[in-house]
Amino acid sequence: MSNSVRVAVLGATGAVGTELLELLDSRQFPLASLKLLASPRTAGQTILFKGENLVIEAVDEKSFVDVDIVLASAGSSTSKQWVKTIVDSGAVIIDNSSAFRMDKDVPLIVPEINPTAAEHHKGIIANPNCTTILLGMAIWPLHQVQPIKRIVVATYQSASGAGARAMEELKTQAQAILNQLEPKAESFPYPLAFNLFPHNSSLNELGYCEEEMKMINETRKIFNDTQIQVSATCIRVPVLRAHSEAVNLEFEQPFAVEKAREILKTAPGVTLVEDWQNNYFPMPMDATGKDDVLVGRIRQDLSHPCGLELWLCGDQIRKGAALNAVQIAELLVKNNLLRPQAVAV
Amino acid sequence: MSNSVRVAVLGATGAVGTELLELLDSRQFPLASLKLLASPRTAGQTILFKGENLVIEAVDEKSFVDVDIVLASAGSSTSKQWVKTIVDSGAVIIDNSSAFRMDKDVPLIVPEINPTAAEHHKGIIANPNCTTILLGMAIWPLHQVQPIKRIVVATYQSASGAGARAMEELKTQAQAILNQLEPKAESFPYPLAFNLFPHNSSLNELGYCEEEMKMINETRKIFNDTQIQVSATCIRVPVLRAHSEAVNLEFEQPFAVEKAREILKTAPGVTLVEDWQNNYFPMPMDATGKDDVLVGRIRQDLSHPCGLELWLCGDQIRKGAALNAVQIAELLVKNNLLRPQAVAV
């Protein structure tokens, strides 16, 4: 059982939690045990996993004593509330929230980009923001060949980023509008169906929302490059589940389009989708449920001799969240990076 | 009657044609007569205008002899087919298609930007592409104060850009998906509902679609600035009618955000929409049916000391097409720029 791991999922009923369980199953994660944790409100409900009905337990001080890895996707406040208990119990928390991402003692990891950052964890590893992961996957392979100087990105973010309830709300709103009724907005401040709006996270004094600052700051941290310049405009669009991004890259020297295409054709976790004859490129409907980030429309930036333009779509819940978290867990197991308690099992 | 003008609308039944008629009415355009022209297929149908049922006539060689201005919105091939007849008849064609926009003898006009270009027309004036008009409206006032060096723009284009049928198709697709049925795509190559994809106009050898090249070339022509560098990514989104754009501007020198805000607050045809407290900025649902282009989220580009970011939405059918065409017609009347035949009436 030395390679088997005791896992707890904190927040198992949400959109990301559901996907975490699916991935633990389909990727045959070496589970010694699986514990589903949630607030007392949902405790007692059951979730089917590998043919067995698992009962959701209310999280408490003793929940983590027999756990090696906690996959947390219950939001920042829940992660902050339980992190000390988790770490003191000897488990590693792989946290989907933004609570610890910019903490200098917490590695922020995309396994295809900076796996070695995991070596120095102190019990907490942060899973990056979804748009940042998808962007990083597409541009890191290019950055390795010739450093990117500047990134200007505009996002097209689906409802799933705001959770399962927001996805339902988008559908309910669309039906209301089709029936010529007034759409109701609860998860979002404004109706999203047949509409779009700037990402509604808090704005800083420079006018950037949190989502945009995550793309800027997290990209620098994951790339371990404080010099890379990033600007972002984050927009919520009436798509259910996959995010898209229009990415403008500036290099120090010209970067041949053909070279970029060759690099991305074989990059891990990336699928090049470019059928120029049929005007067929990455679309959310194709990225949904896929592990890979779909990248295409790689072309010379006509406004800058050292620029490239590209377009990407990726499943926000999968590589943008749950898949990346499970990959981090796999990395910990493979490289014996569980904490002493776990190693001693 | 010297100030009254004989107008023909070519393509009166389409999304833009319908709006042209509404604008001729609501703006009290000085009509001496109004003729509705279309293909023999729709000839004979009637359209209500100012309480009168106007019969659509089939266009022929004699349609334009008693006409001063032709507002054409029936597509490039129809415009190309009839342009000689129109010009030979002494009328001016204000053409919504892309047929003549880049012709050096044809002025390409946004009345708020380059009205004097109309002075040298030879019977043909081109109405720019919708995304180009909306972009120009928002950035021209800044360009006047300090020249823009480079523009990187990503668009969020509604179904209306592909016509009234595409708007219906988006609704039908959404209903199909809500009913868990397969959506059918006819106006577009792929389903648009709850999805999005790069603009499906023809691609050139550099990988840019026609829509993107229009933004690049038409902006330079309207601004009469061959030096301005432009790159564009055009994306179709599941919105019914207004287009949005994420715009990154680079100047030679830093451009203070407050100064840009002050300029756009009083710019003609622009409404500044920035409620930072409530995270309320331009949205397609608010831009629909509005004459002004809504601009907001003006902020320093964090990746470049001389950069500004801004966000805009505008009604694609209105300022993006029909309103701009009617404004050009008004400009011709006001400045006595009709052709000799017309002046002689």
XYZ file of C-alpha atoms in Angstrom:
690
model
C 0.000 0.000 0.000
C 3.067 2.306 -0.003
C 1.824 3.879 -3.183
C -1.764 4.152 -2.061
C -2.983 7.424 -0.738
C -5.723 8.453 1.634
C -7.628 11.279 -0.023
C -10.282 13.654 1.254
C -12.347 15.868 -1.031
C -13.530 19.029 0.659
C -16.515 20.435 -1.240
C -17.499 17.287 -3.120
C -20.910 18.449 -4.314
C -19.857 21.469 -6.395
C -19.021 21.584 -10.098
C -15.288 21.093 -9.426
C -15.882 18.502 -6.671
C -17.988 16.366 -9.006
C -15.223 16.483 -11.598
C -12.547 15.667 -8.990
C -14.349 12.432 -8.152
C -14.773 11.540 -11.818
C -11.048 12.071 -12.388
C -9.936 10.096 -9.330
C -11.949 7.231 -10.782
C -11.123 7.509 -14.495
C -7.409 8.198 -13.935
C -7.231 5.267 -11.509
C -5.703 7.377 -8.812
C -4.123 5.022 -6.243
C -6.653 5.480 -3.462
C -6.188 3.809 -0.092
C -9.329 5.569 1.104
C -11.610 8.368 -0.043
C -13.428 10.663 2.338
C -16.016 13.188 1.195
C -16.226 16.265 3.387
C -18.596 19.199 3.346
C -20.428 21.606 5.593
C -22.952 20.155 8.086
C -25.642 21.393 5.668
C -24.851 18.743 3.027
C -23.471 16.095 5.396
C -25.411 12.838 5.235
C -26.019 12.997 1.486
C -24.466 10.191 -0.537
C -22.429 10.267 -3.741
C -21.885 7.234 -5.932
C -18.192 6.467 -6.485
C -16.993 3.295 -8.193
C -20.352 1.652 -7.527
C -20.312 2.484 -3.830
C -22.475 5.066 -2.079
C -20.132 7.285 -0.088
C -21.692 9.326 2.703
C -20.638 12.961 2.915
C -19.260 13.746 6.352
C -19.397 17.097 8.113
C -15.862 18.469 8.328
C -14.435 18.760 11.862
C -11.128 18.951 13.739
C -10.541 15.221 13.418
C -11.457 14.859 9.744
C -7.874 14.909 8.496
C -5.942 12.693 10.913
C -6.126 9.697 8.584
C -5.726 11.655 5.348
C -2.667 12.243 3.119
C -4.059 14.609 0.502
C -6.976 17.011 0.775
C -8.401 18.196 -2.538
C -10.193 21.389 -1.527
C -12.748 23.120 -3.731
C -15.098 24.726 -1.255
C -13.990 28.343 -1.627
C -11.445 30.602 0.035
C -13.143 31.006 3.403
C -13.524 27.252 3.905
C -9.906 26.656 2.889
C -8.714 29.360 5.270
C -10.842 27.926 8.054
C -9.416 24.401 7.804
C -5.895 24.838 6.462
C -4.173 24.797 9.863
C -6.067 21.671 10.944
C -5.134 19.972 7.682
C -1.451 20.888 7.859
C -1.215 20.077 11.582
C -2.733 16.673 10.806
C 0.148 15.948 8.442
C -1.888 16.069 5.246
C -1.180 18.157 2.152
C -3.933 20.438 0.962
C -4.179 21.016 -2.802
C -6.348 24.083 -2.760
C -8.509 25.282 -5.636
C -9.303 28.604 -4.018
C -7.308 31.791 -4.377
C -6.632 31.922 -0.611
C -2.949 30.981 -0.666
C -1.874 31.314 -4.285
C 0.279 34.377 -3.846
C 1.708 33.282 -0.456
C 5.475 33.017 -0.976
C 5.618 29.788 1.036
C 2.966 28.132 -1.115
C 3.902 26.591 -4.474
C 1.461 27.479 -7.279
C 1.647 24.603 -9.723
C 0.745 23.580 -13.229
C 2.433 20.162 -13.502
C 3.360 20.673 -17.185
C 5.069 23.971 -16.296
C 6.660 24.032 -12.856
C 6.468 20.543 -11.299
C 9.668 21.019 -9.297
C 8.057 23.826 -7.293
C 6.189 21.039 -5.472
C 9.437 19.848 -3.888
C 9.434 22.653 -1.375
C 5.851 22.587 -0.203
C 5.028 22.981 3.468
C 1.692 21.216 3.419
C -0.114 23.666 1.146
C -0.082 23.649 -2.649
C -2.250 26.063 -4.591
C -4.062 25.251 -7.823
C -3.951 28.332 -10.084
C -6.899 30.271 -11.415
C -8.586 28.599 -14.400
C -7.842 31.268 -17.008
C -4.210 31.372 -15.857
C -3.764 27.607 -16.186
C -5.225 27.577 -19.708
C -3.070 30.527 -20.781
C 0.060 29.026 -19.252
C -0.453 25.683 -20.981
C -0.545 27.356 -24.399
C 2.323 29.795 -24.020
C 4.833 28.102 -21.686
C 6.177 25.857 -24.492
C 6.875 28.986 -26.566
C 8.369 30.826 -23.576
C 10.859 27.955 -23.176
C 12.176 28.473 -26.690
C 12.217 32.260 -26.639
C 11.144 34.301 -23.606
C 7.830 36.116 -23.855
C 8.208 39.780 -23.028
C 4.583 40.861 -22.897
C 1.123 39.273 -22.931
C -2.130 41.060 -23.754
C -5.076 38.732 -23.237
C -8.843 39.054 -23.553
C -10.933 36.240 -22.087
C -14.303 34.738 -22.973
C -15.249 33.019 -19.705
C -18.100 30.590 -19.337
C -20.715 30.438 -16.581
C -19.052 27.382 -14.995
C -16.383 29.599 -13.451
C -19.079 30.762 -11.042
C -20.175 27.216 -10.228
C -22.904 24.724 -11.040
C -25.668 27.090 -9.956
C -24.502 29.761 -12.393
C -24.627 27.233 -15.241
C -28.248 26.445 -14.373
C -29.027 30.145 -14.099
C -27.697 30.764 -17.610
C -30.057 28.117 -18.970
C -33.017 29.447 -16.966
C -32.325 32.979 -18.195
C -32.071 31.835 -21.810
C -35.425 30.063 -21.511
C -37.010 33.165 -19.980
C -35.749 35.380 -22.816
C -36.929 32.882 -25.451
C -40.351 33.018 -23.756
C -40.174 36.843 -23.828
C -40.021 37.003 -20.044
C -37.657 39.032 -17.894
C -34.532 36.999 -17.032
C -33.598 36.831 -13.335
C -29.975 37.298 -12.256
C -28.828 35.827 -8.943
C -25.401 34.213 -9.393
C -24.325 37.152 -11.542
C -25.186 40.832 -11.107
C -26.652 41.055 -14.636
C -28.361 38.604 -16.983
C -25.761 36.540 -18.841
C -27.988 34.837 -21.448
C -27.586 36.506 -24.867
C -25.457 39.109 -23.071
C -21.913 39.431 -21.696
C -20.104 41.681 -19.228
C -16.721 42.317 -17.613
C -15.880 39.759 -14.918
C -17.667 40.895 -11.775
C -14.914 40.259 -9.214
C -13.793 43.208 -7.055
C -11.991 46.046 -8.782
C -8.726 47.496 -7.509
C -7.777 51.158 -7.554
C -6.330 50.799 -11.060
C -9.618 49.449 -12.409
C -8.515 45.818 -12.748
C -10.775 43.116 -11.392
C -9.447 40.277 -9.229
C -9.699 37.812 -12.106
C -7.436 39.997 -14.242
C -4.927 40.471 -11.412
C -4.852 36.692 -10.940
C -3.853 36.245 -14.575
C -1.116 38.844 -14.194
C 0.328 37.785 -10.838
C -0.157 34.024 -11.067
C 1.394 33.819 -14.535
C 4.518 35.516 -13.200
C 4.672 33.212 -10.200
C 4.116 29.977 -12.154
C 6.611 31.026 -14.836
C 9.012 32.187 -12.089
C 9.524 35.318 -14.174
C 8.885 38.682 -12.539
C 9.820 40.499 -15.739
C 7.037 39.186 -17.943
C 4.510 41.959 -18.587
C 0.844 41.004 -18.603
C -2.363 42.892 -19.180
C -5.767 41.215 -19.161
C -9.414 41.949 -19.864
C -11.710 39.307 -18.406
C -15.226 38.978 -19.807
C -18.015 36.597 -18.835
C -19.847 35.185 -21.871
C -23.024 33.086 -22.210
C -21.215 29.784 -22.669
C -21.819 26.937 -20.235
C -18.471 25.444 -19.466
C -15.247 26.071 -21.406
C -13.229 29.289 -21.341
C -11.639 30.917 -24.394
C -8.835 33.448 -24.687
C -7.528 35.750 -27.420
C -3.815 36.010 -26.695
C -1.332 38.532 -28.061
C 2.316 37.721 -27.326
C 5.336 39.952 -27.755
C 8.841 38.495 -27.867
C 12.246 40.155 -27.924
C 12.839 38.795 -31.421
C 10.462 37.674 -34.178
C 9.023 34.212 -33.525
C 8.253 32.280 -36.702
C 4.640 31.139 -36.888
C 5.663 27.758 -38.279
C 8.056 27.221 -35.396
C 5.358 28.087 -32.857
C 3.001 25.680 -34.584
C 5.585 22.876 -34.508
C 6.245 23.454 -30.811
C 2.572 23.466 -29.844
C 1.840 20.399 -31.970
C 3.852 18.269 -29.569
C 3.408 20.236 -26.333
C 2.047 18.172 -23.422
C -1.584 18.861 -22.588
C -2.093 20.912 -25.755
C -3.967 19.961 -28.913
C -3.414 22.104 -31.990
C -6.792 22.698 -33.678
C -6.238 24.458 -36.988
C -8.174 23.504 -40.082
C -7.559 26.566 -42.235
C -9.522 25.136 -45.170
C -12.705 24.819 -43.158
C -12.247 27.789 -40.830
C -12.280 25.331 -37.948
C -10.514 26.358 -34.759
C -10.917 25.825 -31.006
C -14.500 26.249 -29.763
C -15.962 25.823 -26.249
C -18.311 23.090 -27.500
C -15.268 21.029 -28.512
C -13.152 21.842 -25.467
C -15.884 20.806 -23.015
C -14.969 17.570 -21.273
C -11.509 17.477 -22.867
C -8.303 17.264 -20.860
C -6.181 19.178 -23.357
C -6.186 22.903 -23.971
C -7.142 23.487 -27.619
C -4.915 26.059 -29.338
C -5.179 27.478 -32.843
C -5.170 30.466 -35.189
C -1.469 30.965 -34.491
C -0.461 33.885 -36.683
C 1.963 36.750 -36.965
C 0.762 39.846 -35.114
C 0.319 42.293 -37.996
C 0.891 45.225 -35.639
C 4.275 44.169 -34.273
C 7.264 42.417 -35.877
C 7.959 40.402 -32.710
C 4.349 39.522 -31.998
C 2.243 36.385 -32.283
C -1.516 36.047 -31.987
C -3.198 32.834 -30.848
C -6.601 31.599 -29.741
C -7.357 28.932 -27.142
C -10.245 27.117 -25.476
C -10.063 24.855 -22.459
C -12.443 23.134 -20.118
C -12.587 25.438 -17.137
C -13.683 22.726 -14.705
C -11.263 20.104 -16.015
C -7.746 21.422 -16.810
C -8.821 24.799 -15.438
C -9.469 23.279 -12.013
C -10.089 19.601 -11.139
C -7.718 17.926 -13.583
C -4.827 20.197 -12.641
C -5.468 19.473 -8.937
C -5.502 15.709 -9.506
C -2.334 16.002 -11.609
C -0.675 17.781 -8.678
C -1.787 14.930 -6.398
C -0.327 12.421 -8.877
C 2.917 14.407 -8.923
C 3.139 14.248 -5.113
C 2.627 10.497 -5.133
C 5.034 9.839 -7.987
C 7.829 11.953 -6.497
C 7.280 10.883 -2.888
C 6.326 14.368 -1.841
C 3.645 13.438 0.660
C 4.271 14.610 4.204
C 6.093 12.470 6.803
C 2.893 11.171 8.369
C 1.861 9.929 4.968
C 5.269 8.461 4.139
C 5.186 6.563 7.419
C 1.932 4.802 6.584
C -38.036 71.314 -51.854
C -34.392 72.224 -52.371
C -33.528 70.501 -49.120
C -35.699 67.458 -49.737
C -34.129 64.362 -51.072
C -35.345 61.431 -53.112
C -34.142 58.283 -51.386
C -34.120 54.654 -52.431
C -33.399 51.816 -50.030
C -31.907 48.792 -51.743
C -32.437 45.739 -49.549
C -35.229 47.071 -47.374
C -36.310 43.789 -45.820
C -33.062 42.830 -44.066
C -31.968 43.646 -40.514
C -30.105 46.790 -41.633
C -32.837 47.786 -44.144
C -35.492 47.680 -41.434
C -33.357 49.908 -39.232
C -32.653 52.307 -42.126
C -36.383 52.903 -42.527
C -36.866 53.389 -38.795
C -34.059 55.964 -38.747
C -35.296 57.879 -41.815
C -38.556 58.219 -39.938
C -37.353 58.918 -36.389
C -34.591 61.328 -37.454
C -37.062 63.168 -39.721
C -34.828 62.824 -42.713
C -35.992 65.369 -45.346
C -37.581 62.934 -47.781
C -39.013 64.123 -51.068
C -39.743 60.502 -51.930
C -38.866 57.049 -50.680
C -38.523 54.051 -52.933
C -38.028 50.521 -51.601
C -36.075 48.279 -53.931
C -35.301 44.599 -53.743
C -34.848 41.511 -55.872
C -37.846 40.305 -57.911
C -38.256 37.621 -55.237
C -39.463 40.075 -52.569
C -40.966 42.667 -54.940
C -44.664 43.246 -54.342
C -44.426 42.910 -50.559
C -45.364 46.022 -48.612
C -43.649 47.765 -45.713
C -45.367 50.247 -43.425
C -43.590 53.616 -43.341
C -45.076 56.670 -41.622
C -48.520 55.100 -41.736
C -48.310 54.326 -45.441
C -47.893 50.920 -47.047
C -44.990 51.178 -49.440
C -44.739 48.496 -52.115
C -41.304 46.985 -52.663
C -40.282 47.328 -56.315
C -38.013 45.004 -58.226
C -34.784 46.842 -58.982
C -34.111 47.516 -62.689
C -32.145 49.809 -64.999
C -34.628 52.657 -64.529
C -35.004 52.426 -60.753
C -32.568 55.239 -59.996
C -33.401 57.987 -62.508
C -35.539 59.872 -60.002
C -33.359 59.165 -56.971
C -30.717 61.309 -55.218
C -29.433 58.906 -52.581
C -29.413 55.120 -52.597
C -28.957 53.484 -49.211
C -27.734 50.018 -50.157
C -27.701 47.088 -47.741
C -28.239 44.090 -49.972
C -24.719 42.696 -49.950
C -21.597 43.120 -52.071
C -22.771 41.336 -55.193
C -25.992 43.389 -55.431
C -24.055 46.608 -54.879
C -21.535 45.661 -57.538
C -24.318 44.730 -59.929
C -26.129 48.090 -59.668
C -23.421 50.617 -58.830
C -22.838 51.744 -62.441
C -26.555 52.199 -63.055
C -26.858 54.216 -59.852
C -23.885 56.450 -60.567
C -24.850 56.899 -64.227
C -28.326 57.941 -63.059
C -26.798 60.779 -61.062
C -27.562 59.340 -57.649
C -25.102 58.766 -54.795
C -24.896 55.273 -53.368
C -24.120 54.977 -49.666
C -23.110 51.359 -49.596
C -23.164 49.129 -46.538
C -21.297 46.310 -48.227
C -17.546 45.848 -48.332
C -17.507 46.043 -52.164
C -15.934 49.497 -52.539
C -14.554 50.336 -49.113
C -10.898 50.048 -50.018
C -11.294 51.619 -53.490
C -9.089 54.728 -53.455
C -11.760 56.746 -55.280
C -14.404 55.881 -52.699
C -14.580 57.795 -49.409
C -15.050 55.554 -46.355
C -16.835 57.657 -43.805
C -17.732 57.838 -40.144
C -19.284 61.315 -39.886
C -17.840 61.958 -36.404
C -14.349 61.115 -37.708
C -13.764 62.101 -41.327
C -16.787 64.066 -42.631
C -14.674 66.096 -45.058
C -13.773 62.944 -46.995
C -17.320 63.144 -48.396
C -16.425 66.300 -50.323
C -14.573 64.357 -52.971
C -17.017 61.552 -53.647
C -17.716 60.435 -57.201
C -21.129 58.965 -56.603
C -20.063 56.185 -54.253
C -19.562 56.467 -50.511
C -18.799 53.400 -48.440
C -20.141 52.738 -44.969
C -17.400 51.007 -42.930
C -17.561 47.602 -41.331
C -19.517 47.545 -38.058
C -16.649 46.609 -35.740
C -14.460 49.271 -37.367
C -17.043 52.009 -36.855
C -17.521 51.121 -33.189
C -13.754 50.986 -32.596
C -13.176 54.262 -34.435
C -15.853 56.089 -32.444
C -14.179 55.185 -29.158
C -10.550 55.829 -30.060
C -10.609 58.677 -32.596
C -11.144 61.321 -29.874
C -8.021 60.009 -28.094
C -6.053 59.807 -31.361
C -6.781 63.520 -31.900
C -5.118 64.428 -28.635
C -2.177 62.069 -28.918
C -1.652 59.756 -31.899
C -2.281 56.079 -31.332
C 0.679 53.982 -32.417
C -0.756 50.516 -32.139
C -4.127 48.842 -31.553
C -4.668 45.246 -30.421
C -8.360 44.412 -30.394
C -10.415 41.318 -29.603
C -14.071 41.391 -30.611
C -17.209 39.795 -29.195
C -19.558 39.951 -32.191
C -23.277 39.266 -32.052
C -25.364 37.169 -34.421
C -26.905 40.270 -36.016
C -23.731 40.836 -38.028
C -24.820 37.874 -40.122
C -28.348 39.216 -40.581
C -31.870 38.745 -39.251
C -31.915 35.036 -40.108
C -28.788 34.419 -38.012
C -30.442 36.094 -35.021
C -33.434 33.752 -35.355
C -31.088 30.791 -35.761
C -29.316 31.640 -32.498
C -32.660 31.573 -30.676
C -33.736 28.333 -32.341
C -30.403 26.711 -31.448
C -30.665 27.855 -27.828
C -34.165 26.375 -27.567
C -32.952 23.094 -29.073
C -30.086 22.842 -26.573
C -32.410 23.676 -23.657
C -34.653 20.852 -24.883
C -31.585 18.567 -25.063
C -31.863 18.338 -28.844
C -29.091 18.741 -31.404
C -28.843 22.393 -32.541
C -28.879 22.981 -36.320
C -26.408 25.420 -37.896
C -27.267 27.021 -41.235
C -26.320 30.713 -41.134
C -23.106 29.813 -39.353
C -20.863 26.807 -39.878
C -21.132 25.751 -36.217
C -23.772 26.134 -33.510
C -23.486 29.554 -31.892
C -25.850 29.078 -28.930
C -23.858 28.552 -25.689
C -20.770 28.427 -27.915
C -18.498 30.879 -29.763
C -15.963 30.692 -32.582
C -13.577 32.803 -34.660
C -15.388 34.901 -37.276
C -16.038 32.597 -40.230
C -15.144 34.977 -43.085
C -12.456 33.830 -45.555
C -8.924 33.524 -44.252
C -5.935 35.053 -46.017
C -2.506 33.473 -46.333
C -1.434 35.043 -43.036
C -4.347 33.448 -41.194
C -6.403 36.610 -40.761
C -10.089 36.497 -41.654
C -11.728 39.179 -43.788
C -13.404 40.714 -40.754
C -10.025 41.206 -39.084
C -8.479 42.669 -42.224
C -11.400 45.104 -42.467
C -10.648 46.378 -38.970
C -6.986 46.812 -39.869
C -7.351 48.397 -43.317
C -10.514 50.399 -42.804
C -9.258 51.957 -39.560
C -6.171 53.201 -41.392
C -8.256 54.597 -44.237
C -10.855 56.325 -42.038
C -8.135 57.760 -39.779
C -6.108 58.700 -42.885
C -3.104 57.258 -41.084
C -1.100 54.561 -42.830
C 1.285 54.328 -39.878
C -1.172 53.148 -37.271
C -0.516 49.495 -36.462
C -3.529 47.251 -35.903
C -3.992 43.608 -35.017
C -7.401 42.042 -34.493
C -9.016 38.815 -33.359
C -12.680 38.627 -34.343
C -14.935 36.211 -32.482
C -18.626 35.497 -32.926
C -20.471 35.166 -29.586
C -24.020 34.056 -28.708
C -25.377 37.588 -28.291
C -28.276 38.759 -30.454
C -27.443 42.250 -31.551
C -24.698 44.445 -30.081
C -20.972 43.968 -30.625
C -18.324 44.374 -27.905
C -14.572 44.930 -28.147
C -11.631 44.664 -25.756
C -9.218 47.318 -26.972
C -5.540 47.726 -26.115
C -4.005 51.014 -27.268
C -0.353 51.959 -27.387
C 0.709 55.601 -27.642
C 4.121 57.195 -28.147
C 3.898 58.727 -24.672
C 1.917 57.776 -21.567
C -1.742 58.810 -21.817
C -3.282 59.647 -18.432
C -6.379 57.584 -17.711
C -8.179 60.602 -16.248
C -7.484 62.608 -19.388
C -8.827 59.810 -21.609
C -11.928 59.626 -19.435
C -12.505 63.389 -19.681
C -12.128 63.297 -23.460
C -14.529 60.383 -23.936
C -17.066 61.902 -21.550
C -17.781 64.654 -24.067
C -16.958 62.842 -27.323
C -19.787 62.922 -29.905
C -21.607 59.621 -30.290
C -19.920 58.140 -27.211
C -21.401 57.488 -23.777
C -19.011 56.766 -20.941
C -20.424 53.885 -18.864
C -18.294 53.411 -15.769
C -19.828 52.709 -12.393
C -16.798 51.377 -10.539
C -18.727 50.968 -7.283
C -21.219 48.578 -8.834
C -18.950 46.914 -11.384
C -21.257 48.253 -14.073
C -19.771 48.773 -17.529
C -20.936 48.556 -21.160
C -23.005 45.445 -21.939
C -24.705 44.367 -25.190
C -28.109 44.367 -23.476
C -27.680 48.079 -22.749
C -26.119 49.007 -26.094
C -28.949 47.398 -28.099
C -31.109 50.038 -29.743
C -28.817 52.867 -28.607
C -27.247 55.345 -31.025
C -24.125 55.929 -28.934
C -21.174 53.611 -28.549
C -20.828 52.729 -24.857
C -17.235 52.934 -23.608
C -15.850 52.061 -20.188
C -13.226 50.326 -18.057
C -10.635 52.813 -19.269
C -7.469 51.893 -17.408
C -3.713 51.955 -17.618
C -2.309 48.965 -19.485
C -0.314 47.248 -16.738
C 1.997 45.692 -19.325
C 3.105 48.898 -21.058
C 3.824 52.415 -19.751
C 2.280 54.023 -22.854
C -0.747 51.747 -23.029
C -4.430 52.123 -22.262
C -7.079 49.419 -22.051
C -10.739 50.068 -22.750
C -13.957 48.169 -23.333
C -16.835 49.096 -25.630
C -20.249 47.910 -26.783
C -22.279 49.290 -29.653
C -25.397 48.381 -31.560
C -24.093 46.623 -34.633
C -27.181 47.345 -36.731
C -27.526 50.952 -35.599
C -24.214 52.870 -35.339
C -22.462 49.829 -36.761
C -24.482 50.062 -39.984
C -27.808 51.851 -40.547
C -27.316 54.909 -38.346
C -23.894 55.634 -39.789
C -25.316 55.361 -43.326
C -28.178 57.752 -42.541
C -25.711 60.145 -40.898
C -23.680 60.104 -44.121
C -26.863 60.915 -46.059
C -27.569 63.784 -43.651
C -24.021 65.038 -44.155
C -24.482 65.058 -47.942
C -27.710 67.027 -47.636
C -26.358 69.498 -45.097
C -23.190 70.214 -47.061
C -24.816 70.222 -50.502
C -22.852 67.223 -51.621
C -25.555 65.551 -53.686
C -24.718 65.090 -57.345
C -25.585 67.671 -60.047
C -28.776 65.919 -61.072
C -29.980 66.178 -57.517
C -28.899 69.790 -57.091
C -30.790 70.661 -60.289
C -34.105 69.325 -58.992
